mmCIF file of C-alpha atoms and ligand atoms in Angstrom:
data_model
loop_
_atom_site.group_PDB
_atom_site.id
_atom_site.type_symbol
_atom_site.label_atom_id
_atom_site.label_comp_id
_atom_site.label_asym_id
_atom_site.label_seq_id
_atom_site.Cartn_x
_atom_site.Cartn_y
_atom_site.Cartn_z
ATOM 1 C CA MET A 23 40.182 13.404 -18.760
ATOM 2 C CA SER A 24 39.433 16.842 -20.498
ATOM 3 C CA LEU A 25 36.224 15.780 -21.152
ATOM 4 C CA SER A 26 35.672 14.700 -17.513
ATOM 5 C CA LEU A 27 36.851 18.008 -16.530
ATOM 6 C CA ILE A 28 34.553 20.341 -19.038
ATOM 7 C CA SER A 29 31.014 18.091 -18.281
ATOM 8 C CA ARG A 30 32.187 18.545 -14.457
ATOM 9 C CA ILE A 31 32.632 22.114 -14.841
ATOM 10 C CA PHE A 32 29.565 22.786 -17.083
ATOM 11 C CA GLY A 33 27.848 20.635 -14.841
ATOM 12 C CA GLU A 34 26.682 17.917 -16.379
ATOM 13 C CA LYS A 35 23.641 15.484 -14.836
ATOM 14 C CA LYS A 36 25.284 11.968 -14.233
ATOM 15 C CA LYS A 37 22.653 9.742 -13.690
ATOM 16 C CA THR A 38 21.258 9.206 -10.039
ATOM 17 C CA THR A 39 21.088 5.693 -9.278
ATOM 18 C CA ALA A 40 17.399 6.614 -8.303
ATOM 19 C CA ALA A 41 17.388 6.578 -11.806
ATOM 20 C CA ILE A 42 18.468 3.345 -12.725
ATOM 21 C CA ALA A 43 16.857 1.960 -10.184
ATOM 22 C CA LYS A 44 13.848 2.982 -12.563
ATOM 23 C CA GLU A 45 14.451 1.948 -15.501
ATOM 24 C CA ARG A 46 15.649 -1.009 -14.503
ATOM 25 C CA LEU A 47 12.626 -1.823 -12.760
ATOM 26 C CA GLY A 48 9.865 -0.259 -15.240
ATOM 27 C CA LEU A 49 11.825 -3.625 -18.050
ATOM 28 C CA ILE A 50 10.759 -6.524 -14.983
ATOM 29 C CA ILE A 51 8.236 -4.873 -14.289
ATOM 30 C CA THR A 52 6.676 -4.916 -17.410
ATOM 31 C CA HIS A 53 8.141 -8.029 -18.793
ATOM 32 C CA GLU A 54 7.413 -10.393 -15.515
ATOM 33 C CA GLY A 55 3.554 -10.169 -16.521
ATOM 34 C CA GLY A 56 2.497 -10.469 -12.545
ATOM 35 C CA HIS A 57 -0.541 -8.208 -13.223
ATOM 36 C CA SER A 58 -2.751 -10.127 -14.367
ATOM 37 C CA GLY A 59 -4.421 -7.394 -17.688
ATOM 38 C CA ARG A 60 -2.985 -4.685 -16.423
ATOM 39 C CA PRO A 61 -0.954 -3.564 -19.408
ATOM 40 C CA GLY A 62 -0.347 -0.512 -17.818
ATOM 41 C CA ILE A 63 -1.663 1.895 -20.456
ATOM 42 C CA ASN A 64 -1.079 5.188 -20.324
ATOM 43 C CA LEU A 65 -4.627 6.902 -21.218
ATOM 44 C CA LYS A 66 -3.600 10.510 -21.085
ATOM 45 C CA ALA A 67 -0.860 9.809 -23.717
ATOM 46 C CA LEU A 68 -2.782 7.785 -25.526
ATOM 47 C CA GLN A 69 -5.586 10.127 -25.640
ATOM 48 C CA GLN A 70 -3.610 13.436 -27.110
ATOM 49 C CA GLU A 71 -2.209 11.459 -29.719
ATOM 50 C CA LEU A 72 -5.304 10.385 -30.873
ATOM 51 C CA ILE A 73 -6.523 14.177 -30.785
ATOM 52 C CA ASP A 74 -3.409 14.767 -32.151
ATOM 53 C CA VAL A 75 -3.597 12.975 -35.078
ATOM 54 C CA ILE A 76 -7.357 13.347 -35.837
ATOM 55 C CA SER A 77 -7.053 17.036 -35.450
ATOM 56 C CA LYS A 78 -5.211 16.414 -38.821
ATOM 57 C CA TYR A 79 -8.233 15.985 -41.067
ATOM 58 C CA VAL A 80 -11.061 16.989 -38.669
ATOM 59 C CA PRO A 81 -10.888 19.969 -36.130
ATOM 60 C CA ILE A 82 -12.029 18.312 -32.522
ATOM 61 C CA ASN A 83 -12.207 19.079 -28.966
ATOM 62 C CA LYS A 84 -10.431 17.886 -26.628
ATOM 63 C CA ASP A 85 -13.287 16.814 -24.445
ATOM 64 C CA ASP A 86 -14.772 14.522 -27.639
ATOM 65 C CA VAL A 87 -12.291 11.687 -27.566
ATOM 66 C CA LYS A 88 -12.906 9.568 -24.721
ATOM 67 C CA VAL A 89 -10.594 6.768 -24.017
ATOM 68 C CA GLU A 90 -11.394 4.307 -21.018
ATOM 69 C CA LEU A 91 -10.443 0.844 -20.002
ATOM 70 C CA GLU A 92 -12.816 -1.369 -18.484
ATOM 71 C CA LYS A 93 -11.731 -4.125 -16.346
ATOM 72 C CA ASN A 94 -14.011 -7.032 -16.012
ATOM 73 C CA ALA A 95 -12.974 -11.156 -14.973
ATOM 74 C CA ASN A 96 -10.695 -12.073 -17.132
ATOM 75 C CA LEU A 97 -10.365 -9.275 -19.581
ATOM 76 C CA GLU A 98 -9.443 -5.856 -20.503
ATOM 77 C CA VAL A 99 -11.576 -3.218 -22.659
ATOM 78 C CA LEU A 100 -9.782 -0.793 -24.227
ATOM 79 C CA GLU A 101 -12.853 1.778 -25.447
ATOM 80 C CA VAL A 102 -12.316 5.208 -27.952
ATOM 81 C CA SER A 103 -14.873 6.660 -28.796
ATOM 82 C CA ILE A 104 -14.795 10.367 -31.147
ATOM 83 C CA THR A 105 -17.170 12.745 -30.927
ATOM 84 C CA ILE A 106 -16.564 14.333 -34.543
ATOM 85 C CA PRO A 107 -18.963 18.034 -33.949
ATOM 86 C CA GLU A 108 -21.430 18.449 -36.053
ATOM 87 C CA ALA A 109 -20.212 21.525 -39.292
ATOM 88 C CA GLN A 110 -21.142 25.012 -37.737
ATOM 89 C CA PRO A 111 -23.488 25.820 -40.349
ATOM 90 C CA LYS A 112 -22.499 28.742 -42.543
ATOM 91 C CA THR A 113 -24.444 31.811 -41.732
ATOM 92 C CA ALA A 114 -25.020 33.443 -45.014
ATOM 93 C CA MET B 24 -20.692 -4.720 6.846
ATOM 94 C CA SER B 25 -17.282 -5.462 8.100
ATOM 95 C CA LYS B 26 -14.856 -5.424 5.578
ATOM 96 C CA VAL B 27 -11.344 -6.996 5.613
ATOM 97 C CA VAL B 28 -8.446 -5.097 4.838
ATOM 98 C CA VAL B 29 -5.090 -6.892 4.290
ATOM 99 C CA ILE B 30 -1.418 -5.580 4.830
ATOM 100 C CA THR B 31 1.029 -7.388 2.391
ATOM 101 C CA SER B 32 4.281 -6.847 0.335
ATOM 102 C CA GLY B 33 5.643 -10.116 -0.554
ATOM 103 C CA LYS B 34 9.275 -8.506 0.673
ATOM 104 C CA GLY B 35 9.694 -8.872 3.813
ATOM 105 C CA GLY B 36 10.830 -6.451 6.940
ATOM 106 C CA VAL B 37 9.580 -3.390 4.555
ATOM 107 C CA GLY B 38 7.111 -2.988 7.951
ATOM 108 C CA LYS B 39 3.468 -4.719 7.518
ATOM 109 C CA THR B 40 3.615 -5.890 10.925
ATOM 110 C CA THR B 41 4.470 -1.834 12.203
ATOM 111 C CA THR B 42 1.643 -0.581 9.374
ATOM 112 C CA SER B 43 -0.853 -3.518 10.461
ATOM 113 C CA ALA B 44 -0.674 -2.194 14.090
ATOM 114 C CA ALA B 45 -0.513 1.748 13.763
ATOM 115 C CA ILE B 46 -3.480 1.361 10.814
ATOM 116 C CA ALA B 47 -5.757 -0.686 13.175
ATOM 117 C CA SER B 48 -4.743 1.333 16.155
ATOM 118 C CA GLY B 49 -6.063 4.556 13.924
ATOM 119 C CA LEU B 50 -9.583 2.959 13.139
ATOM 120 C CA ALA B 51 -10.012 2.462 16.568
ATOM 121 C CA LEU B 52 -8.609 5.709 18.454
ATOM 122 C CA ARG B 53 -11.812 6.837 15.310
ATOM 123 C CA GLY B 54 -14.084 5.171 16.955
ATOM 124 C CA HIS B 55 -14.380 1.748 14.509
ATOM 125 C CA LYS B 56 -14.742 -1.712 16.009
ATOM 126 C CA THR B 57 -11.839 -3.657 14.982
ATOM 127 C CA ALA B 58 -9.369 -6.844 14.972
ATOM 128 C CA VAL B 59 -5.913 -7.374 13.601
ATOM 129 C CA ILE B 60 -4.932 -10.549 13.264
ATOM 130 C CA ASP B 61 -1.486 -12.164 12.917
ATOM 131 C CA PHE B 62 -0.870 -14.372 10.164
ATOM 132 C CA ASP B 63 2.611 -14.832 10.689
ATOM 133 C CA VAL B 64 2.407 -18.475 11.542
ATOM 134 C CA GLY B 65 5.464 -19.275 13.651
ATOM 135 C CA LEU B 66 6.416 -15.950 13.955
ATOM 136 C CA ARG B 67 4.361 -14.140 15.824
ATOM 137 C CA ASN B 68 5.422 -10.138 16.292
ATOM 138 C CA LEU B 69 2.238 -8.568 16.410
ATOM 139 C CA ASP B 70 1.421 -9.180 20.110
ATOM 140 C CA LEU B 71 4.811 -7.907 20.338
ATOM 141 C CA ILE B 72 4.187 -4.355 18.751
ATOM 142 C CA MET B 73 0.700 -3.905 19.915
ATOM 143 C CA GLY B 74 2.318 -5.033 23.160
ATOM 144 C CA CYS B 75 0.218 -7.681 24.787
ATOM 145 C CA GLU B 76 2.280 -10.956 24.875
ATOM 146 C CA ARG B 77 1.863 -11.412 28.080
ATOM 147 C CA ARG B 78 -1.972 -11.450 27.384
ATOM 148 C CA VAL B 79 -1.222 -14.132 24.881
ATOM 149 C CA VAL B 80 -3.156 -17.455 26.023
ATOM 150 C CA TYR B 81 -4.909 -19.081 22.793
ATOM 151 C CA ASP B 82 -4.197 -18.105 19.354
ATOM 152 C CA PHE B 83 -5.066 -18.143 16.043
ATOM 153 C CA VAL B 84 -4.689 -21.613 15.284
ATOM 154 C CA ASN B 85 -6.453 -23.042 18.001
ATOM 155 C CA VAL B 86 -9.846 -21.560 17.493
ATOM 156 C CA ILE B 87 -9.455 -22.757 14.362
ATOM 157 C CA GLN B 88 -8.704 -26.505 15.886
ATOM 158 C CA GLY B 89 -11.070 -26.326 17.854
ATOM 159 C CA ASP B 90 -9.052 -25.766 21.328
ATOM 160 C CA ALA B 91 -10.424 -22.291 22.143
ATOM 161 C CA ARG B 92 -13.322 -20.287 21.101
ATOM 162 C CA LEU B 93 -12.678 -16.685 18.973
ATOM 163 C CA SER B 94 -13.590 -14.146 22.589
ATOM 164 C CA GLN B 95 -10.955 -16.182 24.360
ATOM 165 C CA ALA B 96 -8.284 -15.860 21.893
ATOM 166 C CA LEU B 97 -9.065 -12.574 21.951
ATOM 167 C CA ILE B 98 -7.133 -9.770 23.391
ATOM 168 C CA LYS B 99 -8.569 -6.825 23.882
ATOM 169 C CA ASP B 100 -5.909 -3.578 23.462
ATOM 170 C CA LYS B 101 -4.717 -1.524 26.487
ATOM 171 C CA GLN B 102 -4.826 2.195 24.305
ATOM 172 C CA CYS B 103 -8.467 1.452 22.738
ATOM 173 C CA GLU B 104 -11.659 1.046 23.125
ATOM 174 C CA ASN B 105 -12.490 -0.294 20.027
ATOM 175 C CA LEU B 106 -9.305 -2.786 19.074
ATOM 176 C CA TYR B 107 -8.908 -6.409 19.583
ATOM 177 C CA ILE B 108 -5.814 -8.414 18.421
ATOM 178 C CA LEU B 109 -5.608 -12.674 17.629
ATOM 179 C CA PRO B 110 -1.991 -12.954 18.261
ATOM 180 C CA ALA B 111 -0.633 -16.061 15.550
ATOM 181 C CA SER B 112 0.208 -19.174 16.933
ATOM 182 C CA GLN B 113 4.475 -20.532 17.040
ATOM 183 C CA THR B 114 3.348 -23.526 15.835
ATOM 184 C CA ARG B 115 5.823 -24.752 12.999
ATOM 185 C CA ASP B 116 2.851 -26.082 11.305
ATOM 186 C CA LYS B 117 2.386 -24.068 8.371
ATOM 187 C CA ASP B 118 -0.738 -26.197 7.041
ATOM 188 C CA ALA B 119 -2.259 -25.418 10.439
ATOM 189 C CA LEU B 120 -4.501 -22.291 8.830
ATOM 190 C CA THR B 121 -6.854 -23.437 6.309
ATOM 191 C CA GLU B 122 -8.919 -21.993 4.450
ATOM 192 C CA GLU B 123 -12.523 -23.600 5.643
ATOM 193 C CA GLY B 124 -10.752 -22.246 9.459
ATOM 194 C CA VAL B 125 -9.858 -18.701 7.891
ATOM 195 C CA GLU B 126 -13.076 -17.875 6.313
ATOM 196 C CA GLU B 127 -14.836 -19.387 10.090
ATOM 197 C CA VAL B 128 -12.845 -16.686 12.034
ATOM 198 C CA ILE B 129 -13.401 -14.078 9.643
ATOM 199 C CA ASP B 130 -17.156 -15.146 9.559
ATOM 200 C CA GLN B 131 -17.760 -14.807 13.436
ATOM 201 C CA LEU B 132 -15.709 -11.500 13.205
ATOM 202 C CA ARG B 133 -17.962 -10.783 10.719
ATOM 203 C CA GLN B 134 -20.932 -11.699 13.264
ATOM 204 C CA MET B 135 -19.210 -9.475 16.183
ATOM 205 C CA ASP B 136 -20.567 -6.544 14.008
ATOM 206 C CA PHE B 137 -16.503 -5.609 13.830
ATOM 207 C CA GLU B 138 -16.398 -2.945 11.242
ATOM 208 C CA PHE B 139 -12.728 -3.205 10.129
ATOM 209 C CA ILE B 140 -10.767 -7.023 9.766
ATOM 210 C CA VAL B 141 -6.927 -5.676 9.466
ATOM 211 C CA CYS B 142 -4.475 -9.261 8.413
ATOM 212 C CA ASP B 143 -1.455 -8.709 8.969
ATOM 213 C CA SER B 144 0.645 -11.003 6.308
ATOM 214 C CA PRO B 145 4.047 -12.298 6.547
ATOM 215 C CA ALA B 146 6.760 -12.105 4.100
ATOM 216 C CA GLY B 147 6.749 -13.998 0.866
ATOM 217 C CA ILE B 148 4.350 -15.376 -1.694
ATOM 218 C CA GLU B 149 3.262 -19.065 0.162
ATOM 219 C CA HIS B 150 0.430 -20.373 1.731
ATOM 220 C CA GLY B 151 0.304 -18.346 5.076
ATOM 221 C CA ALA B 152 0.157 -14.738 2.845
ATOM 222 C CA VAL B 153 -2.406 -16.126 0.353
ATOM 223 C CA MET B 154 -4.157 -17.148 2.763
ATOM 224 C CA ALA B 155 -4.049 -13.733 4.348
ATOM 225 C CA LEU B 156 -5.247 -12.089 1.226
ATOM 226 C CA THR B 157 -7.879 -14.902 0.354
ATOM 227 C CA PHE B 158 -10.851 -12.860 1.814
ATOM 228 C CA ALA B 159 -10.236 -9.576 1.528
ATOM 229 C CA ASP B 160 -12.038 -6.554 -0.019
ATOM 230 C CA GLU B 161 -9.149 -4.202 0.126
ATOM 231 C CA ALA B 162 -5.011 -4.234 0.290
ATOM 232 C CA ILE B 163 -2.537 -2.241 1.746
ATOM 233 C CA ILE B 164 0.258 -2.948 -0.400
ATOM 234 C CA THR B 165 3.422 -1.823 1.684
ATOM 235 C CA THR B 166 6.687 -0.934 -0.607
ATOM 236 C CA ASN B 167 10.016 -0.097 0.400
ATOM 237 C CA PRO B 168 11.238 2.939 -2.184
ATOM 238 C CA GLU B 169 13.625 0.208 -2.959
ATOM 239 C CA VAL B 170 14.229 -2.551 -6.063
ATOM 240 C CA SER B 171 13.483 -5.712 -4.829
ATOM 241 C CA SER B 172 10.340 -4.367 -2.428
ATOM 242 C CA VAL B 173 9.001 -2.755 -6.028
ATOM 243 C CA ARG B 174 8.918 -5.978 -7.559
ATOM 244 C CA ASP B 175 8.084 -8.218 -4.776
ATOM 245 C CA SER B 176 4.887 -5.763 -4.665
ATOM 246 C CA ASP B 177 4.853 -5.883 -8.733
ATOM 247 C CA ARG B 178 4.239 -9.770 -7.482
ATOM 248 C CA ILE B 179 2.001 -10.085 -4.660
ATOM 249 C CA ILE B 180 -0.610 -7.909 -6.728
ATOM 250 C CA GLY B 181 -0.273 -10.198 -9.245
ATOM 251 C CA ILE B 182 -1.513 -12.712 -6.943
ATOM 252 C CA LEU B 183 -3.929 -10.242 -5.023
ATOM 253 C CA GLN B 184 -5.399 -11.284 -8.490
ATOM 254 C CA SER B 185 -5.780 -14.152 -9.128
ATOM 255 C CA LYS B 186 -5.845 -15.289 -6.001
ATOM 256 C CA SER B 187 -8.683 -13.189 -3.661
ATOM 257 C CA ARG B 188 -11.954 -14.876 -3.240
ATOM 258 C CA ARG B 189 -12.868 -11.583 -5.123
ATOM 259 C CA ALA B 190 -10.793 -12.393 -8.354
ATOM 260 C CA GLN B 191 -11.977 -15.874 -8.237
ATOM 261 C CA ASN B 192 -15.632 -15.643 -7.900
ATOM 262 C CA GLY B 193 -15.555 -12.798 -10.094
ATOM 263 C CA GLU B 194 -16.896 -10.020 -7.824
ATOM 264 C CA GLU B 195 -15.621 -6.435 -7.828
ATOM 265 C CA PRO B 196 -11.434 -6.817 -7.367
ATOM 266 C CA VAL B 197 -9.750 -5.795 -4.389
ATOM 267 C CA VAL B 198 -9.431 -1.858 -3.485
ATOM 268 C CA GLU B 199 -5.520 -1.661 -3.867
ATOM 269 C CA HIS B 200 -3.568 0.876 -2.463
ATOM 270 C CA LEU B 201 -0.899 1.743 -1.918
ATOM 271 C CA LEU B 202 1.592 2.756 0.721
ATOM 272 C CA ILE B 203 5.124 3.736 0.514
ATOM 273 C CA THR B 204 6.976 3.011 3.714
ATOM 274 C CA ARG B 205 10.863 4.195 5.409
ATOM 275 C CA TYR B 206 10.724 6.825 3.020
ATOM 276 C CA SER B 207 13.630 9.083 2.845
ATOM 277 C CA PRO B 208 13.657 12.984 1.742
ATOM 278 C CA ARG B 209 16.999 13.423 1.429
ATOM 279 C CA ARG B 210 17.799 10.467 -0.041
ATOM 280 C CA VAL B 211 15.190 11.131 -2.949
ATOM 281 C CA ALA B 212 16.523 15.125 -3.254
ATOM 282 C CA GLU B 213 19.867 13.279 -3.437
ATOM 283 C CA GLY B 214 18.931 10.571 -6.182
ATOM 284 C CA GLU B 215 20.036 7.970 -4.185
ATOM 285 C CA MET B 216 16.614 6.606 -3.790
ATOM 286 C CA LEU B 217 13.425 6.282 -5.396
ATOM 287 C CA SER B 218 10.988 8.909 -5.116
ATOM 288 C CA TYR B 219 7.684 7.928 -4.048
ATOM 289 C CA LYS B 220 6.480 9.204 -7.820
ATOM 290 C CA ASP B 221 8.429 6.739 -9.502
ATOM 291 C CA VAL B 222 7.133 3.751 -7.343
ATOM 292 C CA GLN B 223 3.857 4.961 -7.972
ATOM 293 C CA GLU B 224 3.751 5.212 -11.635
ATOM 294 C CA LEU B 225 5.815 1.960 -11.545
ATOM 295 C CA LEU B 226 2.683 -0.165 -9.945
ATOM 296 C CA ARG B 227 0.115 1.811 -10.410
ATOM 297 C CA ILE B 228 -2.123 1.260 -8.329
ATOM 298 C CA PRO B 229 -3.243 5.210 -5.908
ATOM 299 C CA LEU B 230 -1.109 5.657 -3.250
ATOM 300 C CA ILE B 231 -3.155 5.822 0.046
ATOM 301 C CA GLY B 232 0.316 7.938 1.582
ATOM 302 C CA VAL B 233 4.182 8.038 2.451
ATOM 303 C CA ILE B 234 5.975 7.226 6.016
ATOM 304 C CA PRO B 235 8.991 8.666 6.484
ATOM 305 C CA GLU B 236 11.870 6.951 7.352
ATOM 306 C CA SER B 237 11.759 7.418 11.491
ATOM 307 C CA GLU B 238 13.470 6.460 14.604
ATOM 308 C CA ALA B 239 10.277 6.595 16.399
ATOM 309 C CA VAL B 240 9.690 3.421 14.474
ATOM 310 C CA LEU B 241 11.922 2.343 16.983
ATOM 311 C CA GLN B 242 11.212 3.731 20.175
ATOM 312 C CA ALA B 243 7.769 2.341 19.651
ATOM 313 C CA SER B 244 8.867 -0.921 19.007
ATOM 314 C CA ASN B 245 10.940 -1.025 22.061
ATOM 315 C CA GLN B 246 7.295 -0.146 24.535
ATOM 316 C CA GLY B 247 5.325 -2.011 22.707
ATOM 317 C CA MET B 248 3.008 0.728 21.730
ATOM 318 C CA PRO B 249 1.705 1.166 18.021
ATOM 319 C CA ALA B 250 3.703 4.294 16.658
ATOM 320 C CA ILE B 251 0.358 6.084 16.221
ATOM 321 C CA HIS B 252 0.353 6.649 19.585
ATOM 322 C CA LEU B 253 3.846 8.798 19.492
ATOM 323 C CA LYS B 254 1.923 12.150 19.903
ATOM 324 C CA GLY B 255 4.052 14.231 17.570
ATOM 325 C CA SER B 256 6.022 12.389 15.463
ATOM 326 C CA ASP B 257 6.369 12.219 11.534
ATOM 327 C CA VAL B 258 5.551 7.804 11.193
ATOM 328 C CA ALA B 259 2.629 9.214 13.574
ATOM 329 C CA GLU B 260 0.882 12.136 11.553
ATOM 330 C CA ALA B 261 1.440 9.892 8.592
ATOM 331 C CA TYR B 262 -0.055 7.202 9.638
ATOM 332 C CA SER B 263 -2.884 9.191 11.217
ATOM 333 C CA ASP B 264 -3.571 10.996 7.682
ATOM 334 C CA VAL B 265 -3.295 7.221 6.059
ATOM 335 C CA VAL B 266 -6.292 6.507 8.204
ATOM 336 C CA ALA B 267 -8.030 9.462 7.395
ATOM 337 C CA ARG B 268 -7.553 8.833 3.627
ATOM 338 C CA PHE B 269 -8.571 5.234 4.288
ATOM 339 C CA LEU B 270 -11.970 6.561 5.624
ATOM 340 C CA GLU B 271 -12.772 8.737 2.857
ATOM 341 C CA GLU B 272 -15.293 8.499 0.852
ATOM 342 C CA GLY B 273 -15.324 9.876 -3.010
ATOM 343 C CA SER B 274 -11.782 8.966 -4.701
ATOM 344 C CA ARG B 275 -8.411 8.612 -4.018
ATOM 345 C CA GLU B 276 -7.184 11.546 -5.587
ATOM 346 C CA GLU B 277 -9.957 13.635 -3.781
ATOM 347 C CA ALA B 278 -8.728 12.185 -0.228
ATOM 348 C CA LEU B 279 -5.349 13.452 -1.054
ATOM 349 C CA ALA B 280 -6.249 17.150 -2.317
ATOM 350 C CA LYS B 281 -8.194 16.740 1.269
ATOM 351 C CA ARG B 282 -5.043 15.798 3.234
ATOM 352 C CA PRO B 283 -1.944 16.460 0.869
ATOM 353 C CA LEU B 284 1.493 14.080 1.102
ATOM 354 C CA ARG B 285 3.183 15.391 4.402
ATOM 355 C CA PHE B 286 6.833 14.413 5.679
ATOM 356 C CA VAL B 287 7.873 14.134 1.865
ATOM 357 C CA ASP B 288 9.807 17.169 0.938
ATOM 358 C CA TYR B 289 13.504 18.065 2.016
ATOM 359 C CA ALA B 290 14.414 21.344 2.535
ATOM 360 C CA LYS B 291 17.906 21.228 2.083
ATOM 361 C CA PRO B 292 19.903 23.305 5.490
ATOM 362 C CA GLY B 293 20.805 27.034 4.099
ATOM 363 C CA LEU B 294 24.240 28.545 4.857
ATOM 364 C CA ILE B 295 23.278 29.823 8.069
ATOM 365 C CA GLN B 296 22.472 26.198 9.561
ATOM 366 C CA ARG B 297 25.065 24.465 7.492
ATOM 367 C CA ILE B 298 27.776 26.613 9.509
ATOM 368 C CA PHE B 299 25.979 26.521 13.129
ATOM 369 C CA GLY B 300 24.802 22.855 12.436
ATOM 370 C CA GLY B 301 21.305 23.671 12.711
ATOM 371 C CA LYS B 302 19.208 20.369 12.656
HETATM 372 N N1 ATP C 407 9.057 4.062 8.931
HETATM 373 C C1 ATP C 407 9.924 3.254 9.343
HETATM 374 N N2 ATP C 407 11.245 3.733 10.285
HETATM 375 C C2 ATP C 407 12.096 3.120 10.857
HETATM 376 N N3 ATP C 407 12.486 2.266 10.708
HETATM 377 C C3 ATP C 407 11.101 1.022 10.665
HETATM 378 C C4 ATP C 407 9.829 2.274 9.751
HETATM 379 N N4 ATP C 407 8.708 0.818 9.792
HETATM 380 C C5 ATP C 407 8.954 0.217 9.899
HETATM 381 N N5 ATP C 407 10.659 0.016 10.232
HETATM 382 C C6 ATP C 407 11.546 -0.781 10.973
HETATM 383 O O1 ATP C 407 11.922 -1.804 10.119
HETATM 384 C C7 ATP C 407 11.517 -3.490 10.394
HETATM 385 C C8 ATP C 407 10.296 -4.255 10.204
HETATM 386 O O2 ATP C 407 9.413 -4.254 10.970
HETATM 387 P P1 ATP C 407 7.558 -4.704 10.845
HETATM 388 O O3 ATP C 407 8.064 -5.940 11.493
HETATM 389 O O4 ATP C 407 6.713 -4.145 10.994
HETATM 390 O O5 ATP C 407 8.157 -5.041 9.082
HETATM 391 P P2 ATP C 407 6.970 -6.314 8.458
HETATM 392 O O6 ATP C 407 6.991 -6.290 6.770
HETATM 393 O O7 ATP C 407 5.908 -6.983 9.278
HETATM 394 O O8 ATP C 407 8.531 -8.281 9.025
HETATM 395 P P3 ATP C 407 7.896 -9.522 8.344
HETATM 396 O O9 ATP C 407 8.090 -9.710 6.660
HETATM 397 O O10 ATP C 407 8.953 -10.487 9.205
HETATM 398 O O11 ATP C 407 6.665 -9.822 9.063
HETATM 399 C C9 ATP C 407 11.489 -3.200 12.100
HETATM 400 O O12 ATP C 407 12.688 -3.090 12.987
HETATM 401 C C10 ATP C 407 10.601 -1.561 11.806
HETATM 402 O O13 ATP C 407 11.273 -1.067 12.984
HETATM 403 MG MG1 MG C 408 5.369 -8.722 10.284
#
């Protein structure tokens, strides 16, 4: 009781019913797999993570990592291409 | 070249017929020769929403069965020059819509130089709904921001991607558009309703517009006047935006940037408004 009073005073946010609906749908929609070949890959996030990992080893620019999803009749191809910039020639 | 556009949803009562009438009228208002077909065999309603129910003589099934010519069954809209309605039949025989029959009618409409053929799908995922989407080039997935409607839209997208002619023939897939209808910005702001962004994230098809929940829709249907004709109402404006984006060449992002969503934000009433009870 005291806890709920504190959370009320400090305005701790209760999950809205809309947020609950979204969470529930998120689970069934991916599970029902009605969409043949629509796994819903978050390409932006994937690209960012790839950039982060590769940057640990080679300095690259954001544009050097390309992530594309190509759809054909019954398969999808996830194409990742990473261009590594040529090492800058050292000026003597 | 004619374009076949299906208005579909899976779930019933989400606003497909309201949307079919509004979009078909909007396309015609912009000068495009358009036909709108009611695929809801046994539960014809589009004629009422278009206000032509007393002029129905022959219907879709009569044409398929050879009892009438297409030109005899098409009803010219009373408000738009370029618009024709093909009413559904009231027969209870659901199999009256054969695939060959539907194809034949659509081919004839193409030959008659209709630019757009709008197909008002019945609810469900059975024969009637499949017939409505079989020949589609584009699909407007009508969805309410509500759990069962979102799930059913997901199902119908799957069917579109497997049963449409385009999918079956391995051609370019049907172009999908997400239309969210009966949207209440206030309830979204209060956390009671999924936002359009939530729905779009879940279904992952490009958004073409958001139609607000509005009392004007009932006013329009009472009179047999497609909602897009209700001058100055939010729904009419929102549907006009959808038609404009639909006709836009280029990507959906560009169309949305050029014509941003309207009626999606909720302005909290200020203190003064609250005291004096402004609307
Ligand atoms: N934007 C809106 N605001 C308020 N009411 C709406 C809106 N859109 C549709 N409605 C109402 O919702 C009800 C169902 O609409 P409509 O008949 O267009 O749905 P439907 O998807 O065609 O239904 P069915 O699946 O039975 O064919 C109608 O009473 C209509 O007036
Ligand atoms: Mg309907």
